[in-house]
PDB file of C-alpha atoms in Angstrom:
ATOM      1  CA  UNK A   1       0.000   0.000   0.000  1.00 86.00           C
ATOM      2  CA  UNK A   2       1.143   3.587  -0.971  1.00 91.00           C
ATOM      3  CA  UNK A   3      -0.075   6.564  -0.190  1.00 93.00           C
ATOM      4  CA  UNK A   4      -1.789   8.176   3.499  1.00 91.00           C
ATOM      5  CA  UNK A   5      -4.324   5.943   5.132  1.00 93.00           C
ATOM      6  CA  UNK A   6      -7.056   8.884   5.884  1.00 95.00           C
ATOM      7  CA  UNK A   7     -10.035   9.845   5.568  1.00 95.00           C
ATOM      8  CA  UNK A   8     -10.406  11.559   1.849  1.00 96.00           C
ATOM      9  CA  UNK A   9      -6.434  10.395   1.245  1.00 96.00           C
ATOM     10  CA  UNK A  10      -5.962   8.535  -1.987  1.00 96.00           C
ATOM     11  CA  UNK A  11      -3.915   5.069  -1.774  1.00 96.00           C
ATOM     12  CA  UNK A  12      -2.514   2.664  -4.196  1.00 96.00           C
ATOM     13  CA  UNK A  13      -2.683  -1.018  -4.053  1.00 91.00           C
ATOM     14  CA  UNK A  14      -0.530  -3.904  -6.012  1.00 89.00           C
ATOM     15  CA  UNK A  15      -2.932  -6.293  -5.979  1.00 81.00           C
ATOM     16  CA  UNK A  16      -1.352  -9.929  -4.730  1.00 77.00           C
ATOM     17  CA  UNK A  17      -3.753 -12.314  -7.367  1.00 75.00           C
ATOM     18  CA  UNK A  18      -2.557 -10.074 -10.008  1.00 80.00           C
ATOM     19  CA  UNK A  19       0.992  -8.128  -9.451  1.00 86.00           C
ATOM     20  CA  UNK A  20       1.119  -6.731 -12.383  1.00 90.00           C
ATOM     21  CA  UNK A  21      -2.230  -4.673 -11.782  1.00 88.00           C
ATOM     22  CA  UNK A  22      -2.503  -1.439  -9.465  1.00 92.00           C
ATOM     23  CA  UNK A  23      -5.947  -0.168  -8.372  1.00 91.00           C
ATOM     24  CA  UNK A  24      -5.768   3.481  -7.142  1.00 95.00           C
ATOM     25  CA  UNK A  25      -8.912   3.935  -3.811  1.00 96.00           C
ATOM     26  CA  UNK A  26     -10.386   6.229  -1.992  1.00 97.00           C
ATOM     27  CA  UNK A  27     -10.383   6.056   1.477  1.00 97.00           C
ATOM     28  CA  UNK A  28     -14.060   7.363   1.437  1.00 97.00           C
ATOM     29  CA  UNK A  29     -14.213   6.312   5.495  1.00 97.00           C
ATOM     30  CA  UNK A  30     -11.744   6.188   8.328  1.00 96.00           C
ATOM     31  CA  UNK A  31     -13.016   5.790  12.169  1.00 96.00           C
ATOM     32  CA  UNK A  32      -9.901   4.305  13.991  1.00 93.00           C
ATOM     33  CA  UNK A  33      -9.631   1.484  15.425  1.00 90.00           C
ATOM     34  CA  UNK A  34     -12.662  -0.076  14.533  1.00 95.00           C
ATOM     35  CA  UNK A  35     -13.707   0.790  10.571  1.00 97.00           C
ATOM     36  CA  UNK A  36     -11.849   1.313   7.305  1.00 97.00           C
ATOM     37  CA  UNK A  37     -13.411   1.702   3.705  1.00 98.00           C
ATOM     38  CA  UNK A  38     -11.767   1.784   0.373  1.00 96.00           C
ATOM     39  CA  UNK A  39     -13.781   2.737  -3.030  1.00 97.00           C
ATOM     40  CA  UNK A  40     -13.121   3.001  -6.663  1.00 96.00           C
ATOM     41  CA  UNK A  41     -15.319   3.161  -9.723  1.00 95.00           C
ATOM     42  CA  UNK A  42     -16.074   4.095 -12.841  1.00 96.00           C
ATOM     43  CA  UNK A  43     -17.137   7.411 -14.281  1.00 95.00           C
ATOM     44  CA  UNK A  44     -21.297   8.102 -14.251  1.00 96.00           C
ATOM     45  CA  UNK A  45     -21.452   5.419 -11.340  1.00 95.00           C
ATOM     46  CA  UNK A  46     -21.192   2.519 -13.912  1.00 98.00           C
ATOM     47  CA  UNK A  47     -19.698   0.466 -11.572  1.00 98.00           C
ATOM     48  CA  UNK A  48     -18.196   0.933  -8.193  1.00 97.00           C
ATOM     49  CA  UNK A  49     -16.511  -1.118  -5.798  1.00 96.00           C
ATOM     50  CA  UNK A  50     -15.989  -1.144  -1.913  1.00 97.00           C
ATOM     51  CA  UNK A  51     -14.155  -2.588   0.158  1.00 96.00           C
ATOM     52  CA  UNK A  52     -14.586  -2.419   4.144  1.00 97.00           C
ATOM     53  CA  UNK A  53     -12.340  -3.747   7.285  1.00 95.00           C
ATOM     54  CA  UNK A  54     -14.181  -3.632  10.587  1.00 96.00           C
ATOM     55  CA  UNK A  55     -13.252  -4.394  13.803  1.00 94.00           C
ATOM     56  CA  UNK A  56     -14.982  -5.405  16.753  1.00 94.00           C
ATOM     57  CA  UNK A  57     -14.569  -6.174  20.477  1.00 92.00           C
ATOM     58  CA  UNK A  58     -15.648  -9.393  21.381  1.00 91.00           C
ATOM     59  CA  UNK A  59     -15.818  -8.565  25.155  1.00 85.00           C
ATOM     60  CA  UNK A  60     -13.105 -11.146  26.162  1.00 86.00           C
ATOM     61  CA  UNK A  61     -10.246  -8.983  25.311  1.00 83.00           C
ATOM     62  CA  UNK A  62     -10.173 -10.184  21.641  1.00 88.00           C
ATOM     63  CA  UNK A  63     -11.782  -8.693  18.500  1.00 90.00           C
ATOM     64  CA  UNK A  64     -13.825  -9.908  15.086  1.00 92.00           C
ATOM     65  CA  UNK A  65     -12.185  -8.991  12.207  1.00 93.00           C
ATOM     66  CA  UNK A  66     -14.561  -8.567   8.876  1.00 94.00           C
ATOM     67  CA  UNK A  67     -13.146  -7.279   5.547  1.00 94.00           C
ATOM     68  CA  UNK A  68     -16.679  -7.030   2.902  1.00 95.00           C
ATOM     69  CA  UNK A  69     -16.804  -6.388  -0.587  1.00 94.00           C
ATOM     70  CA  UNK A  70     -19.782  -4.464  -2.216  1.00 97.00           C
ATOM     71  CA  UNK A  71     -20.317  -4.000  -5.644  1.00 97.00           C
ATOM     72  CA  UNK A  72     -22.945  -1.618  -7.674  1.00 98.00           C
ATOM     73  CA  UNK A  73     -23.550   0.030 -10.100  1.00 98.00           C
ATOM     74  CA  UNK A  74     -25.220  -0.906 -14.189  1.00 98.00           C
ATOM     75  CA  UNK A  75     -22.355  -2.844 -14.648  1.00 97.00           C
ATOM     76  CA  UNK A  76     -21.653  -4.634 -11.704  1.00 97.00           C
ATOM     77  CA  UNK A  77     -22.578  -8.066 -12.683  1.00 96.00           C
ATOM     78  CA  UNK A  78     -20.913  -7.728 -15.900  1.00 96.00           C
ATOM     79  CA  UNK A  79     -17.501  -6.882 -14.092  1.00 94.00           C
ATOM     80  CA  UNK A  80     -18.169  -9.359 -10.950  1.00 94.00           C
ATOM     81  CA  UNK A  81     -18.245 -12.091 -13.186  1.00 94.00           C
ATOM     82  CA  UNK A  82     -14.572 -11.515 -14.678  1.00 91.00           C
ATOM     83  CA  UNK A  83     -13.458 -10.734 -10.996  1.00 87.00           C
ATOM     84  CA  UNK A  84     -11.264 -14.122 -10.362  1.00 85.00           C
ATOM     85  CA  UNK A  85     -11.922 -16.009  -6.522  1.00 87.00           C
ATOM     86  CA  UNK A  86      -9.742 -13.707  -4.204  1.00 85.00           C
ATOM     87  CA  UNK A  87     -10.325 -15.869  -0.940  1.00 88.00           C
ATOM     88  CA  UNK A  88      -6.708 -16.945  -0.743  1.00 88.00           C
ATOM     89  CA  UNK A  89      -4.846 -13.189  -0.697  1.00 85.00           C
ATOM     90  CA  UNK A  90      -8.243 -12.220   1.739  1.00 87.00           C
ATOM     91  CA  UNK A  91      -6.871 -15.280   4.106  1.00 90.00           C
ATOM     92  CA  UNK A  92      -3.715 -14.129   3.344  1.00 89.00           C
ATOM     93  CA  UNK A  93      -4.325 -10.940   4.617  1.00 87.00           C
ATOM     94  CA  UNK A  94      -6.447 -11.660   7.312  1.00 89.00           C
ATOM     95  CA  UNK A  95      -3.223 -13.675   8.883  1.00 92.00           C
ATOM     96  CA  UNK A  96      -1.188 -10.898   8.283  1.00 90.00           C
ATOM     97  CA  UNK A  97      -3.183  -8.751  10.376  1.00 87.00           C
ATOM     98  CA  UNK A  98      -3.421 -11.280  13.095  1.00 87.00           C
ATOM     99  CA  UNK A  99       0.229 -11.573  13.212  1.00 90.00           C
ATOM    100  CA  UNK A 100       0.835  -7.884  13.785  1.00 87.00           C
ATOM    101  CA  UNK A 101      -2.179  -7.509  15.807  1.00 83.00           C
ATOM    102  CA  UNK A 102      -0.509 -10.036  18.205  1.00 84.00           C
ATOM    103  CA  UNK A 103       3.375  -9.519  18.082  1.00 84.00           C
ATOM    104  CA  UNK A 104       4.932  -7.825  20.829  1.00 68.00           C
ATOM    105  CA  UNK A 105       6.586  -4.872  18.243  1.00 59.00           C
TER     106      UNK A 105
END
């Protein structure tokens, strides 16, 4: 990730599923600790894509993690259906977070 994590700050991502591709977002929303949002699109709202990362106390000292996807926009099925499975680098992800979450640095 390049660029300033904040609210209204403009980031760019190598994607890991395709490193050869780099998808400049948005950071439409940014409430630290607990919520995150990403966003790109298209021009006219022909398609748009979001991405969110919550996270939530669980009362026992640990938290939920959630990372959604929306999609909208005319020509969102059209594009979902070319987007490949990105589970894996999600997972992938997902650990990474854990990891830092929990080392002692």
């Amino acid at each position: 990730i390049i660029g300033p994590i904040e609210q209204g700050g403009t980031i760019e991502l190598v994607s890991v599923a395709n490193p050869k591709r780099t998808f400049t977002l948005e950071v439409t929303e940014m409430l630290p600790p607990r919520r995150m949002v990403w966003s790109d699109g298209m021009p006219l709202g022909l398609f748009r894509g979001e991405r969110a990362f919550t996270i939530e106390p669980t009362g026992d000292g640990a938290v939920e993690f959630t990372m959604t996807e929306r999609f909208s926009g005319p020509l969102a099925r059209l594009i979902t259906k070319a987007i490949p499975d990105l589970t894996d680098s999600f997972n992938l992800y997902a650990d990474g977070l854990k990891a830092a979450a929990e080392s002692d640095g």
